[in-house]
Amino acid sequence: MQVSRPFRTAIVPAAGMGTRFLPTTKTVPKELLPVVDTPGIEMVAAEAADAGASRLLIVTAPGKDAVVAHFEPQPELESTLAARGKEALAAKVRRAAELIEVATVTQDEPKGLGHAVGCAGDALAADEEAVAVLLPDDLVLPSGVLTRMAEVRARHGGSVLCAFDVPREQISAYGVFDVEDTADPDVKRVKDMVEKPPADKAPSTYATAGRYLLDREIFDALKRITPGAGGELQLTDAVALLIAEGHPVHVVVHRGGRHDLGNPAGYARAFVDFALAHPDYGPALHNWLAERLTWTGSGVRGA
Ligand code: G1P
């Protein structure tokens, strides 16, 4: 099914303090940490642009100006590189600025993901009926799930989220869906949604994975929720409120891969995975890793 321009704006909440990456995040926003050589937020911006978004609306916080600066042109650096014949590097410098238009809204206080997304509501044009939300901690692979989500919205209306089937022992880290089947095994209707339930109370093992295609009604719901899990205003709770009021919500179950850049362990995996796939660095890293895994003990040998 061809869906033309299902949304124009992609909201990227990037106001968090990145405490799990201290001390690096004293000065470097976690969204700019490189996956091999490219910041995670540039990868997410490329995904949004590929899915048809023309504007990235970054929810930022005081002190994180470098995130937006990454999407601004650097003409001096580009011309220096071009003058030295390093055209491929100049193209890498240009890419972020050329991908998508970037705008920002500021979240002054860390009151949760629901609050962060709510801060973006007034920045939408009156005719924008739906908006995408991409959490920059989550890399969903291969890219393209937003396009499938837009097809599902065209068919069923309402809002569409991306779900992953995760092991039950990990489920309490996520927003979790209570679902029923549709004719398509990869599309489920959502009956309810709960943020970070204990594993034995989780209604399923289908977890929210950082990709949302939301009807603009979400902004009204976000104004009506009260603090939930962790004392924060949760996006999950606003989606649950919409469902309770009869708004159709579906998930696309993504059967591909996912990386969580939000903590050092997940970030390390993502870095290694992308480095292994890199034509220049992959083969040597592969050989080194294979040897490294034969070492006994846990010390960093030769450091
Ligand atoms: C957020 C959402 C949660 C979702 C998760 C995906 O949680 O609140 O519903 O499952 O992202 O990564 P966080 O990881 O910020 O605690």
GROMACS .gro file of N, CA and C in nm, residues 18-121:
model
  312
   18GLY      N    1   2.153   1.179   3.052
   18GLY     CA    2   2.251   1.077   3.013
   18GLY      C    3   2.336   1.029   3.129
   19THR      N    4   2.273   1.016   3.246
   19THR     CA    5   2.352   0.983   3.366
   19THR      C    6   2.427   0.850   3.355
   20ARG      N    7   2.372   0.758   3.275
   20ARG     CA    8   2.440   0.628   3.266
   20ARG      C    9   2.571   0.637   3.189
   21PHE      N   10   2.594   0.750   3.124
   21PHE     CA   11   2.720   0.767   3.050
   21PHE      C   12   2.811   0.871   3.114
   22LEU      N   13   2.786   0.906   3.240
   22LEU     CA   14   2.881   0.994   3.309
   22LEU      C   15   3.013   0.919   3.327
   23PRO      N   16   3.129   0.982   3.318
   23PRO     CA   17   3.147   1.126   3.312
   23PRO      C   18   3.141   1.187   3.171
   24THR      N   19   3.132   1.103   3.065
   24THR     CA   20   3.134   1.158   2.929
   24THR      C   21   3.026   1.265   2.910
   25THR      N   22   2.908   1.237   2.965
   25THR     CA   23   2.795   1.327   2.942
   25THR      C   24   2.800   1.455   3.027
   26LYS      N   25   2.911   1.476   3.100
   26LYS     CA   26   2.933   1.609   3.160
   26LYS      C   27   2.932   1.715   3.049
   27THR      N   28   2.992   1.680   2.935
   27THR     CA   29   3.004   1.780   2.827
   27THR      C   30   2.951   1.731   2.693
   28VAL      N   31   2.940   1.600   2.675
   28VAL     CA   32   2.895   1.548   2.544
   28VAL      C   33   2.755   1.487   2.560
   29PRO      N   34   2.655   1.542   2.493
   29PRO     CA   35   2.522   1.481   2.502
   29PRO      C   36   2.524   1.336   2.455
   30LYS      N   37   2.450   1.251   2.524
   30LYS     CA   38   2.459   1.107   2.489
   30LYS      C   39   2.411   1.082   2.346
   31GLU      N   40   2.324   1.167   2.293
   31GLU     CA   41   2.275   1.148   2.156
   31GLU      C   42   2.384   1.165   2.052
   32LEU      N   43   2.498   1.224   2.094
   32LEU     CA   44   2.608   1.244   1.998
   32LEU      C   45   2.716   1.137   2.010
   33LEU      N   46   2.698   1.042   2.101
   33LEU     CA   47   2.799   0.936   2.110
   33LEU      C   48   2.798   0.859   1.978
   34PRO      N   49   2.918   0.828   1.926
   34PRO     CA   50   2.923   0.767   1.792
   34PRO      C   51   2.895   0.618   1.793
   35VAL      N   52   2.821   0.574   1.692
   35VAL     CA   53   2.812   0.432   1.662
   35VAL      C   54   2.908   0.415   1.543
   36VAL      N   55   3.028   0.368   1.572
   36VAL     CA   56   3.146   0.370   1.485
   36VAL      C   57   3.184   0.517   1.459
   37ASP      N   58   3.123   0.584   1.361
   37ASP     CA   59   3.164   0.723   1.339
   37ASP      C   60   3.044   0.819   1.332
   38THR      N   61   2.925   0.768   1.348
   38THR     CA   62   2.805   0.851   1.327
   38THR      C   63   2.723   0.858   1.456
   39PRO      N   64   2.687   0.978   1.501
   39PRO     CA   65   2.605   0.987   1.623
   39PRO      C   66   2.472   0.916   1.607
   40GLY      N   67   2.427   0.853   1.715
   40GLY     CA   68   2.299   0.784   1.712
   40GLY      C   69   2.186   0.872   1.661
   41ILE      N   70   2.185   0.999   1.698
   41ILE     CA   71   2.072   1.084   1.658
   41ILE      C   72   2.075   1.112   1.507
   42GLU      N   73   2.192   1.107   1.444
   42GLU     CA   74   2.194   1.123   1.298
   42GLU      C   75   2.135   0.999   1.231
   43MET      N   76   2.158   0.882   1.291
   43MET     CA   77   2.100   0.759   1.235
   43MET      C   78   1.947   0.764   1.245
   44VAL      N   79   1.898   0.814   1.358
   44VAL     CA   80   1.754   0.824   1.378
   44VAL      C   81   1.694   0.930   1.285
   45ALA      N   82   1.767   1.040   1.263
   45ALA     CA   83   1.720   1.144   1.170
   45ALA      C   84   1.710   1.087   1.029
   46ALA      N   85   1.806   1.004   0.990
   46ALA     CA   86   1.803   0.943   0.857
   46ALA      C   87   1.683   0.850   0.844
   47GLU      N   88   1.655   0.776   0.951
   47GLU     CA   89   1.539   0.686   0.949
   47GLU      C   90   1.409   0.767   0.932
   48ALA      N   91   1.398   0.878   1.006
   48ALA     CA   92   1.277   0.962   0.995
   48ALA      C   93   1.263   1.018   0.854
   49ALA      N   94   1.373   1.067   0.798
   49ALA     CA   95   1.370   1.124   0.663
   49ALA      C   96   1.331   1.017   0.561
   50ASP      N   97   1.388   0.897   0.575
   50ASP     CA   98   1.355   0.786   0.484
   50ASP      C   99   1.206   0.754   0.487
   51ALA      N  100   1.145   0.771   0.605
   51ALA     CA  101   1.003   0.738   0.618
   51ALA      C  102   0.914   0.854   0.572
   52GLY      N  103   0.973   0.964   0.527
   52GLY     CA  104   0.894   1.072   0.469
   52GLY      C  105   0.886   1.198   0.554
   53ALA      N  106   0.949   1.199   0.673
   53ALA     CA  107   0.943   1.320   0.756
   53ALA      C  108   1.026   1.430   0.691
   54SER      N  109   0.978   1.554   0.701
   54SER     CA  110   1.057   1.666   0.647
   54SER      C  111   1.113   1.752   0.760
   55ARG      N  112   1.069   1.726   0.882
   55ARG     CA  113   1.115   1.809   0.994
   55ARG      C  114   1.141   1.722   1.116
   56LEU      N  115   1.258   1.740   1.176
   56LEU     CA  116   1.292   1.673   1.300
   56LEU      C  117   1.273   1.776   1.412
   57LEU      N  118   1.185   1.745   1.504
   57LEU     CA  119   1.158   1.837   1.614
   57LEU      C  120   1.226   1.778   1.737
   58ILE      N  121   1.341   1.834   1.770
   58ILE     CA  122   1.420   1.779   1.881
   58ILE      C  123   1.376   1.846   2.011
   59VAL      N  124   1.338   1.765   2.108
   59VAL     CA  125   1.306   1.818   2.240
   59VAL      C  126   1.437   1.818   2.318
   60THR      N  127   1.484   1.938   2.348
   60THR     CA  128   1.616   1.948   2.405
   60THR      C  129   1.609   2.013   2.543
   61ALA      N  130   1.723   2.018   2.610
   61ALA     CA  131   1.728   2.077   2.744
   61ALA      C  132   1.844   2.175   2.748
   62PRO      N  133   1.840   2.269   2.841
   62PRO     CA  134   1.951   2.364   2.851
   62PRO      C  135   2.084   2.288   2.862
   63GLY      N  136   2.187   2.336   2.791
   63GLY     CA  137   2.318   2.273   2.798
   63GLY      C  138   2.341   2.167   2.691
   64LYS      N  139   2.242   2.142   2.606
   64LYS     CA  140   2.259   2.038   2.504
   64LYS      C  141   2.263   2.097   2.362
   65ASP      N  142   2.315   2.219   2.351
   65ASP     CA  143   2.317   2.286   2.220
   65ASP      C  144   2.394   2.207   2.113
   66ALA      N  145   2.489   2.126   2.157
   66ALA     CA  146   2.571   2.054   2.059
   66ALA      C  147   2.487   1.960   1.974
   67VAL      N  148   2.374   1.913   2.027
   67VAL     CA  149   2.288   1.822   1.950
   67VAL      C  150   2.237   1.893   1.826
   68VAL      N  151   2.189   2.016   1.844
   68VAL     CA  152   2.136   2.092   1.729
   68VAL      C  153   2.251   2.136   1.639
   69ALA      N  154   2.362   2.174   1.700
   69ALA     CA  155   2.479   2.218   1.620
   69ALA      C  156   2.522   2.108   1.523
   70HIS      N  157   2.501   1.983   1.563
   70HIS     CA  158   2.540   1.873   1.475
   70HIS      C  159   2.464   1.877   1.342
   71PHE      N  160   2.345   1.935   1.344
   71PHE     CA  161   2.263   1.939   1.221
   71PHE      C  162   2.282   2.070   1.144
   72GLU      N  163   2.374   2.154   1.190
   72GLU     CA  164   2.398   2.280   1.118
   72GLU      C  165   2.516   2.263   1.023
   73PRO      N  166   2.514   2.337   0.910
   73PRO     CA  167   2.627   2.327   0.817
   73PRO      C  168   2.757   2.376   0.881
   74GLN      N  169   2.868   2.321   0.837
   74GLN     CA  170   3.001   2.364   0.883
   74GLN      C  171   3.082   2.399   0.759
   75PRO      N  172   3.050   2.512   0.691
   75PRO     CA  173   3.111   2.539   0.560
   75PRO      C  174   3.264   2.543   0.562
   76GLU      N  175   3.322   2.596   0.672
   76GLU     CA  176   3.469   2.604   0.676
   76GLU      C  177   3.532   2.466   0.679
   77LEU      N  178   3.476   2.379   0.763
   77LEU     CA  179   3.529   2.242   0.770
   77LEU      C  180   3.512   2.171   0.636
   78GLU      N  181   3.394   2.191   0.575
   78GLU     CA  182   3.369   2.127   0.444
   78GLU      C  183   3.470   2.174   0.340
   79SER      N  184   3.494   2.308   0.335
   79SER     CA  185   3.584   2.355   0.230
   79SER      C  186   3.728   2.315   0.259
   80THR      N  187   3.766   2.309   0.388
   80THR     CA  188   3.902   2.263   0.420
   80THR      C  189   3.920   2.119   0.372
   81LEU      N  190   3.820   2.036   0.400
   81LEU     CA  191   3.829   1.896   0.360
   81LEU      C  192   3.830   1.884   0.207
   82ALA      N  193   3.742   1.963   0.142
   82ALA     CA  194   3.734   1.956  -0.005
   82ALA      C  195   3.866   2.001  -0.066
   83ALA      N  196   3.926   2.108  -0.009
   83ALA     CA  197   4.054   2.159  -0.063
   83ALA      C  198   4.164   2.054  -0.050
   84ARG      N  199   4.152   1.967   0.048
   84ARG     CA  200   4.253   1.862   0.066
   84ARG      C  201   4.216   1.736  -0.012
   85GLY      N  202   4.113   1.746  -0.093
   85GLY     CA  203   4.073   1.631  -0.175
   85GLY      C  204   3.995   1.526  -0.098
   86LYS      N  205   3.952   1.561   0.024
   86LYS     CA  206   3.880   1.462   0.107
   86LYS      C  207   3.730   1.481   0.089
   87GLU      N  208   3.685   1.456  -0.032
   87GLU     CA  209   3.544   1.479  -0.066
   87GLU      C  210   3.451   1.386   0.011
   88ALA      N  211   3.494   1.262   0.033
   88ALA     CA  212   3.406   1.168   0.104
   88ALA      C  213   3.382   1.216   0.248
   89LEU      N  214   3.489   1.269   0.310
   89LEU     CA  215   3.472   1.322   0.446
   89LEU      C  216   3.385   1.446   0.446
   90ALA      N  217   3.404   1.532   0.345
   90ALA     CA  218   3.320   1.653   0.336
   90ALA      C  219   3.173   1.614   0.323
   91ALA      N  220   3.146   1.507   0.249
   91ALA     CA  221   3.008   1.461   0.233
   91ALA      C  222   2.951   1.412   0.366
   92LYS      N  223   3.037   1.347   0.445
   92LYS     CA  224   2.992   1.303   0.579
   92LYS      C  225   2.957   1.423   0.666
   93VAL      N  226   3.037   1.530   0.655
   93VAL     CA  227   3.011   1.650   0.735
   93VAL      C  228   2.878   1.713   0.693
   94ARG      N  229   2.852   1.712   0.561
   94ARG     CA  230   2.730   1.776   0.508
   94ARG      C  231   2.603   1.697   0.541
   95ARG      N  232   2.617   1.566   0.557
   95ARG     CA  233   2.498   1.479   0.556
   95ARG      C  234   2.391   1.521   0.655
   96ALA      N  235   2.427   1.546   0.780
   96ALA     CA  236   2.323   1.572   0.881
   96ALA      C  237   2.242   1.695   0.843
   97ALA      N  238   2.310   1.800   0.796
   97ALA     CA  239   2.239   1.925   0.762
   97ALA      C  240   2.148   1.906   0.641
   98GLU      N  241   2.185   1.811   0.554
   98GLU     CA  242   2.106   1.792   0.431
   98GLU      C  243   1.991   1.694   0.450
   99LEU      N  244   1.996   1.615   0.556
   99LEU     CA  245   1.898   1.507   0.574
   99LEU      C  246   1.757   1.560   0.590
  100ILE      N  247   1.743   1.660   0.676
  100ILE     CA  248   1.610   1.699   0.723
  100ILE      C  249   1.620   1.835   0.789
  101GLU      N  250   1.513   1.912   0.784
  101GLU     CA  251   1.509   2.040   0.856
  101GLU      C  252   1.498   2.010   1.007
  102VAL      N  253   1.570   2.086   1.087
  102VAL     CA  254   1.566   2.061   1.231
  102VAL      C  255   1.510   2.182   1.305
  103ALA      N  256   1.418   2.156   1.396
  103ALA     CA  257   1.366   2.260   1.485
  103ALA      C  258   1.374   2.206   1.628
  104THR      N  259   1.366   2.296   1.725
  104THR     CA  260   1.377   2.250   1.863
  104THR      C  261   1.266   2.307   1.950
  105VAL      N  262   1.235   2.234   2.053
  105VAL     CA  263   1.158   2.289   2.164
  105VAL      C  264   1.235   2.250   2.290
  106THR      N  265   1.220   2.332   2.394
  106THR     CA  266   1.297   2.307   2.515
  106THR      C  267   1.207   2.250   2.624
  107GLN      N  268   1.257   2.144   2.687
  107GLN     CA  269   1.191   2.091   2.806
  107GLN      C  270   1.273   2.142   2.925
  108ASP      N  271   1.215   2.229   3.004
  108ASP     CA  272   1.292   2.292   3.111
  108ASP      C  273   1.314   2.201   3.231
  109GLU      N  274   1.219   2.111   3.253
  109GLU     CA  275   1.231   2.023   3.370
  109GLU      C  276   1.216   1.879   3.326
  110PRO      N  277   1.295   1.787   3.382
  110PRO     CA  278   1.284   1.646   3.343
  110PRO      C  279   1.163   1.581   3.409
  111LYS      N  280   1.048   1.588   3.345
  111LYS     CA  281   0.926   1.532   3.406
  111LYS      C  282   0.879   1.407   3.336
  112GLY      N  283   0.961   1.348   3.249
  112GLY     CA  284   0.924   1.222   3.187
  112GLY      C  285   0.901   1.233   3.036
  113LEU      N  286   0.896   1.115   2.972
  113LEU     CA  287   0.881   1.109   2.826
  113LEU      C  288   0.750   1.172   2.780
  114GLY      N  289   0.642   1.149   2.855
  114GLY     CA  290   0.513   1.207   2.817
  114GLY      C  291   0.520   1.358   2.818
  115HIS      N  292   0.585   1.413   2.918
  115HIS     CA  293   0.599   1.558   2.927
  115HIS      C  294   0.685   1.610   2.812
  116ALA      N  295   0.794   1.538   2.781
  116ALA     CA  296   0.883   1.580   2.671
  116ALA      C  297   0.806   1.586   2.539
  117VAL      N  298   0.730   1.482   2.509
  117VAL     CA  299   0.654   1.480   2.383
  117VAL      C  300   0.548   1.590   2.385
  118GLY      N  301   0.485   1.609   2.500
  118GLY     CA  302   0.384   1.715   2.514
  118GLY      C  303   0.440   1.853   2.483
  119CYS      N  304   0.568   1.874   2.516
  119CYS     CA  305   0.631   2.005   2.489
  119CYS      C  306   0.631   2.037   2.339
  120ALA      N  307   0.621   1.933   2.254
  120ALA     CA  308   0.630   1.953   2.109
  120ALA      C  309   0.494   1.986   2.046
  121GLY      N  310   0.385   1.970   2.121
  121GLY     CA  311   0.251   1.983   2.064
  121GLY      C  312   0.227   2.115   1.994
   0.00000   0.00000   0.00000
